[in-house]
Structure formats: structure tokens, C-alpha cells
Amino acid sequence: QSALTQPRSVSGSPGQSVTISCTGTSSDVGGYNYVSWYQQYPGTAPKLIIYDVTKRPSGVPDRFSGSKSGNTASLTISGLQADDEADYYCCSYAGSLYVFGTGTKVTVL
Amino acid sequence: EVQLVESGGGLVKPGGSLRLSCAASGLTLSNDWMSWVRQAPGKGLEWVGRIKSRTDGGTTDYIAPVQGRFTISRDDSKNTLYLQMNSLKTDDTAVYYCARVNSGRIDYWGQGTLVTVSS
């Protein structure tokens, strides 16, 4: 099972929106609505920010939103803030196992 | 409050073995699907394997690179998850996270424990 493909980095100014793509196959992203997204700061454990493609856990700002079309899922961060600067990973169920994305570093300019 | 606390990491020579532990509080491991996820230094996350809840059979699944070398188990009396790692390779060097899988997402993570495989 190959890692899902994400852009290595994206950047934006405070207040802008950025979108991170996550491309897989019909055996993972395209085959299930179990796509989740995680935010990770250096030296800390990841934190769940989106699950089931579009749902947000309690406490996650609505600036974070998810979507999916075919074999590609996306995470959009609206109204970019300084503390959004972190690494972001997608993850998909792939039938008995899970596969993570390659990770994207978000830089707030 | 849910807490997952890993331990057991350290330095081990190639070919050696190590057992990681994950002590849980605030949840009952036998009722949950639990995973191990690892992250090599400066690299991305990699899902290692998972054990199903007791009611779902308690079976395990692993990624190909660790199949046959790693074993996930659980001690219900201690509410502790384990990862037995044998025939370790330098590529296994990573921070290992214990995590709860909940309907397709990982909602609780431990703080991680570092495993270094080096001669």
C-alpha cells in the first residue's frame, strides 16, 4: 500500500485560504468515506481535525473543512492564522489497514 | 480523560528485539480497536498495525514491511497494549505512537516513544 500523495508544502498570508490535496486510489480514498486529517506540531503527537471526509471533532474551528472528489480528498484552512503553521497529514481506510499521506507543511507568511 | 502512555523505547542493535508498552486510562482497551503508528526522524506518519476489540475477534493486521516481525497484543487485566518488535532493522528507527482507532479515524494518541536501531 503506497502512501497517499500530498503537496510537500503550501503557504499563505494571514486571513487567506489554503487547500491541501490528498490523492489516492479507488482502493483507499475513492473507496471509502473514512478520510481523516491530522495536524502535527514539531515534537508533538498528531491531532485529529477532520474525520469521515467532512466532519470536525468538538473544539476544532470551522475554519477547517474537508471534502472529497473521486480519489482525491482535500483540506481547506480558511482565515489562515499564525498557529495554523504545522504539518498536516491525511489518512484513509484501505480495507483492513490504513494509509497516511506524505504530509504537507503549511507556512503562514 | 483518556491517556495513552507509551514506554519501552530505546537503542537496540540491528537484529535485536524490543517490546513497547502502552498503558491506557480513561478507556478500556479490550473494547476498542487500537493501532501503532510510527514516524521516522524528519519523515511522515506510517500506520504499522491494528488489533480489533475483543468483541470483534481481537485479530491483528500489519503493513507488509513489519509482517512476521512485529506482533500487537493486549493484556486486558493491565489495560495495556504491546508491540513486540523482532528482527529489527535500521529502517524501523522511529517514534512509535499508540493510538485508538474509532470508526475509521484515530481520535486519541499517546506521546510517543523513540526506538533507535543502530550498531
PDB file of C-alpha atoms in Angstrom:
ATOM      1  CA  GLN A   1       0.000   0.000   0.000  1.00  0.00           C
ATOM      2  CA  SER A   2       1.600   3.262  -1.136  1.00  0.00           C
ATOM      3  CA  ALA A   3       1.347   6.490   0.806  1.00  0.00           C
ATOM      4  CA  LEU A   4      -1.286   8.952  -0.316  1.00  0.00           C
ATOM      5  CA  THR A   5       0.160  11.884  -2.271  1.00  0.00           C
ATOM      6  CA  GLN A   6       0.135  15.354  -0.730  1.00  0.00           C
ATOM      7  CA  PRO A   7       1.985  18.509  -1.807  1.00  0.00           C
ATOM      8  CA  ARG A   8       5.187  18.924   0.153  1.00  0.00           C
ATOM      9  CA  SER A   9       4.303  22.470   1.200  1.00  0.00           C
ATOM     10  CA  VAL A  10       1.703  25.200   0.866  1.00  0.00           C
ATOM     11  CA  SER A  11       1.796  28.757   2.140  1.00  0.00           C
ATOM     12  CA  GLY A  12      -0.467  31.715   2.593  1.00  0.00           C
ATOM     13  CA  SER A  13      -0.758  35.060   4.326  1.00  0.00           C
ATOM     14  CA  PRO A  14      -2.847  35.544   7.459  1.00  0.00           C
ATOM     15  CA  GLY A  15      -6.527  35.666   6.571  1.00  0.00           C
ATOM     16  CA  GLN A  16      -6.108  33.825   3.289  1.00  0.00           C
ATOM     17  CA  SER A  17      -7.273  30.303   2.489  1.00  0.00           C
ATOM     18  CA  VAL A  18      -5.109  27.350   1.589  1.00  0.00           C
ATOM     19  CA  THR A  19      -6.127  23.933   0.291  1.00  0.00           C
ATOM     20  CA  ILE A  20      -4.174  20.705   0.682  1.00  0.00           C
ATOM     21  CA  SER A  21      -4.894  17.813  -1.667  1.00  0.00           C
ATOM     22  CA  CYS A  22      -4.582  14.132  -0.829  1.00  0.00           C
ATOM     23  CA  THR A  23      -4.581  11.772  -3.797  1.00  0.00           C
ATOM     24  CA  GLY A  24      -5.010   8.040  -3.501  1.00  0.00           C
ATOM     25  CA  THR A  25      -6.754   5.302  -5.435  1.00  0.00           C
ATOM     26  CA  SER A  26     -10.104   3.574  -5.627  1.00  0.00           C
ATOM     27  CA  SER A  27      -8.758   1.128  -3.014  1.00  0.00           C
ATOM     28  CA  ASP A  28      -8.439   3.785  -0.352  1.00  0.00           C
ATOM     29  CA  VAL A  29      -9.618   7.417  -0.698  1.00  0.00           C
ATOM     30  CA  GLY A  30     -12.013   6.691  -3.534  1.00  0.00           C
ATOM     31  CA  GLY A  31     -13.401   3.524  -1.991  1.00  0.00           C
ATOM     32  CA  TYR A  32     -14.349   4.665   1.489  1.00  0.00           C
ATOM     33  CA  ASN A  33     -15.651   7.751   3.282  1.00  0.00           C
ATOM     34  CA  TYR A  34     -13.124   7.188   6.054  1.00  0.00           C
ATOM     35  CA  VAL A  35     -10.729  10.013   5.251  1.00  0.00           C
ATOM     36  CA  SER A  36      -9.303  11.891   8.207  1.00  0.00           C
ATOM     37  CA  TRP A  37      -6.857  14.772   8.616  1.00  0.00           C
ATOM     38  CA  TYR A  38      -4.302  15.401  11.362  1.00  0.00           C
ATOM     39  CA  GLN A  39      -2.383  18.475  12.434  1.00  0.00           C
ATOM     40  CA  GLN A  40       1.064  17.993  13.935  1.00  0.00           C
ATOM     41  CA  TYR A  41       3.390  20.499  15.547  1.00  0.00           C
ATOM     42  CA  PRO A  42       7.102  19.614  15.806  1.00  0.00           C
ATOM     43  CA  GLY A  43       7.863  17.186  18.611  1.00  0.00           C
ATOM     44  CA  THR A  44       4.223  16.510  19.453  1.00  0.00           C
ATOM     45  CA  ALA A  45       1.651  13.854  18.653  1.00  0.00           C
ATOM     46  CA  PRO A  46      -0.771  14.426  15.774  1.00  0.00           C
ATOM     47  CA  LYS A  47      -4.227  15.859  16.483  1.00  0.00           C
ATOM     48  CA  LEU A  48      -7.410  14.859  14.663  1.00  0.00           C
ATOM     49  CA  ILE A  49      -9.015  17.824  12.894  1.00  0.00           C
ATOM     50  CA  ILE A  50     -11.307  16.222  10.267  1.00  0.00           C
ATOM     51  CA  TYR A  51     -12.870  12.754  10.071  1.00  0.00           C
ATOM     52  CA  ASP A  52     -15.300  10.945   7.778  1.00  0.00           C
ATOM     53  CA  VAL A  53     -14.178  13.320   4.990  1.00  0.00           C
ATOM     54  CA  THR A  54     -16.082  16.390   6.240  1.00  0.00           C
ATOM     55  CA  LYS A  55     -16.747  16.142   9.995  1.00  0.00           C
ATOM     56  CA  ARG A  56     -14.968  18.185  12.668  1.00  0.00           C
ATOM     57  CA  PRO A  57     -14.344  16.921  16.207  1.00  0.00           C
ATOM     58  CA  SER A  58     -15.589  19.086  19.017  1.00  0.00           C
ATOM     59  CA  GLY A  59     -13.286  22.040  19.599  1.00  0.00           C
ATOM     60  CA  VAL A  60     -11.852  22.237  16.072  1.00  0.00           C
ATOM     61  CA  PRO A  61     -12.609  25.643  14.499  1.00  0.00           C
ATOM     62  CA  ASP A  62     -14.920  25.721  11.485  1.00  0.00           C
ATOM     63  CA  ARG A  63     -12.060  27.354   9.571  1.00  0.00           C
ATOM     64  CA  PHE A  64     -11.020  23.784   8.859  1.00  0.00           C
ATOM     65  CA  SER A  65     -13.113  21.916   6.292  1.00  0.00           C
ATOM     66  CA  GLY A  66     -12.780  18.735   4.296  1.00  0.00           C
ATOM     67  CA  SER A  67     -14.113  17.396   1.017  1.00  0.00           C
ATOM     68  CA  LYS A  68     -13.594  14.575  -1.429  1.00  0.00           C
ATOM     69  CA  SER A  69     -13.995  14.043  -5.149  1.00  0.00           C
ATOM     70  CA  GLY A  70     -13.175  10.674  -6.632  1.00  0.00           C
ATOM     71  CA  ASN A  71      -9.761   9.532  -5.434  1.00  0.00           C
ATOM     72  CA  THR A  72      -8.738  12.936  -4.084  1.00  0.00           C
ATOM     73  CA  ALA A  73      -9.589  14.406  -0.712  1.00  0.00           C
ATOM     74  CA  SER A  74      -8.903  17.994   0.278  1.00  0.00           C
ATOM     75  CA  LEU A  75      -8.433  20.014   3.445  1.00  0.00           C
ATOM     76  CA  THR A  76      -9.140  23.750   3.314  1.00  0.00           C
ATOM     77  CA  ILE A  77      -7.986  26.142   6.004  1.00  0.00           C
ATOM     78  CA  SER A  78      -9.846  29.458   5.786  1.00  0.00           C
ATOM     79  CA  GLY A  79      -8.839  32.650   7.544  1.00  0.00           C
ATOM     80  CA  LEU A  80      -5.281  31.416   7.991  1.00  0.00           C
ATOM     81  CA  GLN A  81      -3.781  32.156  11.390  1.00  0.00           C
ATOM     82  CA  ALA A  82      -0.206  32.047  12.670  1.00  0.00           C
ATOM     83  CA  ASP A  83      -0.827  28.960  14.791  1.00  0.00           C
ATOM     84  CA  ASP A  84      -2.029  27.029  11.735  1.00  0.00           C
ATOM     85  CA  GLU A  85       1.622  26.720  10.782  1.00  0.00           C
ATOM     86  CA  ALA A  86       2.197  22.984  11.193  1.00  0.00           C
ATOM     87  CA  ASP A  87       2.407  19.706   9.293  1.00  0.00           C
ATOM     88  CA  TYR A  88      -0.838  18.182   8.027  1.00  0.00           C
ATOM     89  CA  TYR A  89      -1.469  14.541   7.161  1.00  0.00           C
ATOM     90  CA  CYS A  90      -4.409  12.859   5.512  1.00  0.00           C
ATOM     91  CA  CYS A  91      -5.272   9.260   6.278  1.00  0.00           C
ATOM     92  CA  SER A  92      -7.629   6.809   4.623  1.00  0.00           C
ATOM     93  CA  TYR A  93      -9.038   3.426   5.470  1.00  0.00           C
ATOM     94  CA  ALA A  94      -7.882   0.926   2.839  1.00  0.00           C
ATOM     95  CA  GLY A  95      -9.713  -2.249   3.775  1.00  0.00           C
ATOM     96  CA  SER A  96      -8.218  -3.898   6.921  1.00  0.00           C
ATOM     97  CA  LEU A  97      -5.441  -1.314   7.123  1.00  0.00           C
ATOM     98  CA  TYR A  98      -4.910   2.425   6.954  1.00  0.00           C
ATOM     99  CA  VAL A  99      -2.626   4.561   4.847  1.00  0.00           C
ATOM    100  CA  PHE A 100      -1.331   8.045   5.602  1.00  0.00           C
ATOM    101  CA  GLY A 101      -0.472  10.824   3.214  1.00  0.00           C
ATOM    102  CA  THR A 102       3.059  12.039   2.638  1.00  0.00           C
ATOM    103  CA  GLY A 103       2.427  15.159   4.696  1.00  0.00           C
ATOM    104  CA  THR A 104       2.204  18.876   3.904  1.00  0.00           C
ATOM    105  CA  LYS A 105       3.934  21.708   5.690  1.00  0.00           C
ATOM    106  CA  VAL A 106       1.756  24.781   5.947  1.00  0.00           C
ATOM    107  CA  THR A 107       3.662  28.049   6.249  1.00  0.00           C
ATOM    108  CA  VAL A 108       1.981  31.275   7.287  1.00  0.00           C
ATOM    109  CA  LEU A 109       3.821  34.114   5.576  1.00  0.00           C
TER     110      LEU A 109
ATOM    111  CA  GLU B   1      -9.856  11.968  30.420  1.00  0.00           C
ATOM    112  CA  VAL B   2      -8.240   9.489  28.072  1.00  0.00           C
ATOM    113  CA  GLN B   3      -4.497   8.972  28.416  1.00  0.00           C
ATOM    114  CA  LEU B   4      -2.220   6.670  26.459  1.00  0.00           C
ATOM    115  CA  VAL B   5       1.331   6.428  27.794  1.00  0.00           C
ATOM    116  CA  GLU B   6       3.967   4.562  25.809  1.00  0.00           C
ATOM    117  CA  SER B   7       7.183   3.164  27.220  1.00  0.00           C
ATOM    118  CA  GLY B   8       9.913   0.721  26.304  1.00  0.00           C
ATOM    119  CA  GLY B   9      11.720   2.609  23.562  1.00  0.00           C
ATOM    120  CA  GLY B  10      15.472   2.801  23.397  1.00  0.00           C
ATOM    121  CA  LEU B  11      18.593   1.888  21.472  1.00  0.00           C
ATOM    122  CA  VAL B  12      18.819  -1.614  20.025  1.00  0.00           C
ATOM    123  CA  LYS B  13      21.204  -3.274  17.582  1.00  0.00           C
ATOM    124  CA  PRO B  14      20.044  -4.499  14.160  1.00  0.00           C
ATOM    125  CA  GLY B  15      18.545  -7.953  14.518  1.00  0.00           C
ATOM    126  CA  GLY B  16      17.565  -7.302  18.107  1.00  0.00           C
ATOM    127  CA  SER B  17      14.164  -7.200  19.795  1.00  0.00           C
ATOM    128  CA  LEU B  18      12.199  -4.670  21.807  1.00  0.00           C
ATOM    129  CA  ARG B  19       8.745  -4.605  23.375  1.00  0.00           C
ATOM    130  CA  LEU B  20       6.816  -1.363  23.590  1.00  0.00           C
ATOM    131  CA  SER B  21       4.015  -0.872  26.084  1.00  0.00           C
ATOM    132  CA  CYS B  22       1.052   1.498  26.041  1.00  0.00           C
ATOM    133  CA  ALA B  23      -0.757   1.968  29.334  1.00  0.00           C
ATOM    134  CA  ALA B  24      -4.298   3.271  28.942  1.00  0.00           C
ATOM    135  CA  SER B  25      -6.525   5.186  31.318  1.00  0.00           C
ATOM    136  CA  GLY B  26      -9.966   6.600  30.660  1.00  0.00           C
ATOM    137  CA  LEU B  27     -10.801   3.833  28.204  1.00  0.00           C
ATOM    138  CA  THR B  28     -10.935   0.023  28.188  1.00  0.00           C
ATOM    139  CA  LEU B  29      -8.543  -1.345  25.583  1.00  0.00           C
ATOM    140  CA  SER B  30     -10.435  -4.612  25.144  1.00  0.00           C
ATOM    141  CA  ASN B  31     -13.462  -2.630  23.928  1.00  0.00           C
ATOM    142  CA  ASP B  32     -11.532  -0.641  21.333  1.00  0.00           C
ATOM    143  CA  TRP B  33      -9.598  -1.073  18.134  1.00  0.00           C
ATOM    144  CA  MET B  34      -6.035   0.053  18.817  1.00  0.00           C
ATOM    145  CA  SER B  35      -3.181   0.867  16.470  1.00  0.00           C
ATOM    146  CA  TRP B  36       0.515   1.570  16.440  1.00  0.00           C
ATOM    147  CA  VAL B  37       1.723   4.381  14.163  1.00  0.00           C
ATOM    148  CA  ARG B  38       5.353   5.300  13.650  1.00  0.00           C
ATOM    149  CA  GLN B  39       7.261   8.313  12.396  1.00  0.00           C
ATOM    150  CA  ALA B  40      10.878   8.104  11.296  1.00  0.00           C
ATOM    151  CA  PRO B  41      13.020  11.150  12.145  1.00  0.00           C
ATOM    152  CA  GLY B  42      12.053  14.033   9.869  1.00  0.00           C
ATOM    153  CA  LYS B  43       9.594  11.843   7.967  1.00  0.00           C
ATOM    154  CA  GLY B  44       5.842  11.341   7.750  1.00  0.00           C
ATOM    155  CA  LEU B  45       3.432   9.133   9.650  1.00  0.00           C
ATOM    156  CA  GLU B  46       3.231   5.424   8.870  1.00  0.00           C
ATOM    157  CA  TRP B  47       0.471   3.156  10.126  1.00  0.00           C
ATOM    158  CA  VAL B  48       2.073  -0.036  11.479  1.00  0.00           C
ATOM    159  CA  GLY B  49      -0.772  -2.274  12.539  1.00  0.00           C
ATOM    160  CA  ARG B  50      -4.003  -2.699  14.452  1.00  0.00           C
ATOM    161  CA  ILE B  51      -5.733  -5.034  16.877  1.00  0.00           C
ATOM    162  CA  LYS B  52      -9.502  -5.273  16.876  1.00  0.00           C
ATOM    163  CA  SER B  53     -11.622  -5.188  20.008  1.00  0.00           C
ATOM    164  CA  ARG B  54     -12.330  -8.419  21.831  1.00  0.00           C
ATOM    165  CA  THR B  55     -15.940  -8.449  20.649  1.00  0.00           C
ATOM    166  CA  ASP B  56     -14.746  -8.061  17.053  1.00  0.00           C
ATOM    167  CA  GLY B  57     -12.410 -11.011  17.372  1.00  0.00           C
ATOM    168  CA  GLY B  58      -9.194  -9.377  18.556  1.00  0.00           C
ATOM    169  CA  THR B  59      -7.485 -10.059  15.234  1.00  0.00           C
ATOM    170  CA  THR B  60      -4.475  -8.124  14.009  1.00  0.00           C
ATOM    171  CA  ASP B  61      -3.324  -6.642  10.715  1.00  0.00           C
ATOM    172  CA  TYR B  62       0.080  -5.207   9.797  1.00  0.00           C
ATOM    173  CA  ILE B  63       1.757  -3.382   6.962  1.00  0.00           C
ATOM    174  CA  ALA B  64       3.939  -5.563   4.763  1.00  0.00           C
ATOM    175  CA  PRO B  65       7.352  -4.263   5.976  1.00  0.00           C
ATOM    176  CA  VAL B  66       6.675  -5.470   9.546  1.00  0.00           C
ATOM    177  CA  GLN B  67       4.513  -8.510   8.856  1.00  0.00           C
ATOM    178  CA  GLY B  68       6.057 -11.531  10.559  1.00  0.00           C
ATOM    179  CA  ARG B  69       8.420  -9.407  12.672  1.00  0.00           C
ATOM    180  CA  PHE B  70       6.017  -7.266  14.750  1.00  0.00           C
ATOM    181  CA  THR B  71       3.181  -8.503  16.955  1.00  0.00           C
ATOM    182  CA  ILE B  72       0.461  -6.432  18.604  1.00  0.00           C
ATOM    183  CA  SER B  73      -1.116  -7.846  21.743  1.00  0.00           C
ATOM    184  CA  ARG B  74      -3.097  -6.719  24.726  1.00  0.00           C
ATOM    185  CA  ASP B  75      -3.218  -7.518  28.461  1.00  0.00           C
ATOM    186  CA  ASP B  76      -6.768  -6.760  29.498  1.00  0.00           C
ATOM    187  CA  SER B  77      -6.007  -7.166  33.211  1.00  0.00           C
ATOM    188  CA  LYS B  78      -3.428  -4.378  32.952  1.00  0.00           C
ATOM    189  CA  ASN B  79      -5.323  -2.365  30.314  1.00  0.00           C
ATOM    190  CA  THR B  80      -2.069  -2.256  28.380  1.00  0.00           C
ATOM    191  CA  LEU B  81      -1.272  -2.607  24.677  1.00  0.00           C
ATOM    192  CA  TYR B  82       2.015  -4.048  23.452  1.00  0.00           C
ATOM    193  CA  LEU B  83       4.110  -4.012  20.315  1.00  0.00           C
ATOM    194  CA  GLN B  84       6.663  -6.818  20.200  1.00  0.00           C
ATOM    195  CA  MET B  85       9.316  -5.993  17.613  1.00  0.00           C
ATOM    196  CA  ASN B  86      11.752  -8.698  16.483  1.00  0.00           C
ATOM    197  CA  SER B  87      14.495  -8.812  13.845  1.00  0.00           C
ATOM    198  CA  LEU B  88      14.740  -5.046  13.985  1.00  0.00           C
ATOM    199  CA  LYS B  89      16.217  -3.143  11.058  1.00  0.00           C
ATOM    200  CA  THR B  90      17.679   0.342  10.842  1.00  0.00           C
ATOM    201  CA  ASP B  91      14.581   1.357   8.846  1.00  0.00           C
ATOM    202  CA  ASP B  92      12.488   0.669  11.951  1.00  0.00           C
ATOM    203  CA  THR B  93      14.050   3.667  13.700  1.00  0.00           C
ATOM    204  CA  ALA B  94      11.136   5.959  14.560  1.00  0.00           C
ATOM    205  CA  VAL B  95       8.912   7.423  17.219  1.00  0.00           C
ATOM    206  CA  TYR B  96       6.178   4.874  17.873  1.00  0.00           C
ATOM    207  CA  TYR B  97       2.719   6.125  18.830  1.00  0.00           C
ATOM    208  CA  CYS B  98      -0.045   4.112  20.425  1.00  0.00           C
ATOM    209  CA  ALA B  99      -3.451   5.263  19.182  1.00  0.00           C
ATOM    210  CA  ARG B 100      -7.135   4.454  19.379  1.00  0.00           C
ATOM    211  CA  VAL B 101      -8.992   3.781  16.148  1.00  0.00           C
ATOM    212  CA  ASN B 102     -12.625   4.887  16.310  1.00  0.00           C
ATOM    213  CA  SER B 103     -14.808   4.222  13.265  1.00  0.00           C
ATOM    214  CA  GLY B 104     -12.148   4.967  10.715  1.00  0.00           C
ATOM    215  CA  ARG B 105     -10.288   7.735  12.499  1.00  0.00           C
ATOM    216  CA  ILE B 106      -7.608   7.957  15.174  1.00  0.00           C
ATOM    217  CA  ASP B 107      -9.034  10.074  17.955  1.00  0.00           C
ATOM    218  CA  TYR B 108      -6.544   9.508  20.782  1.00  0.00           C
ATOM    219  CA  TRP B 109      -2.762   9.382  20.545  1.00  0.00           C
ATOM    220  CA  GLY B 110      -0.021   8.719  23.055  1.00  0.00           C
ATOM    221  CA  GLN B 111       3.009  10.971  23.351  1.00  0.00           C
ATOM    222  CA  GLY B 112       5.243   8.509  21.518  1.00  0.00           C
ATOM    223  CA  THR B 113       8.384   6.567  22.388  1.00  0.00           C
ATOM    224  CA  LEU B 114      11.599   6.651  20.353  1.00  0.00           C
ATOM    225  CA  VAL B 115      13.108   3.442  19.016  1.00  0.00           C
ATOM    226  CA  THR B 116      16.611   3.688  17.562  1.00  0.00           C
ATOM    227  CA  VAL B 117      18.051   0.724  15.694  1.00  0.00           C
ATOM    228  CA  SER B 118      21.765   1.172  15.233  1.00  0.00           C
ATOM    229  CA  SER B 119      25.001  -0.717  15.659  1.00  0.00           C
TER     230      SER B 119
END
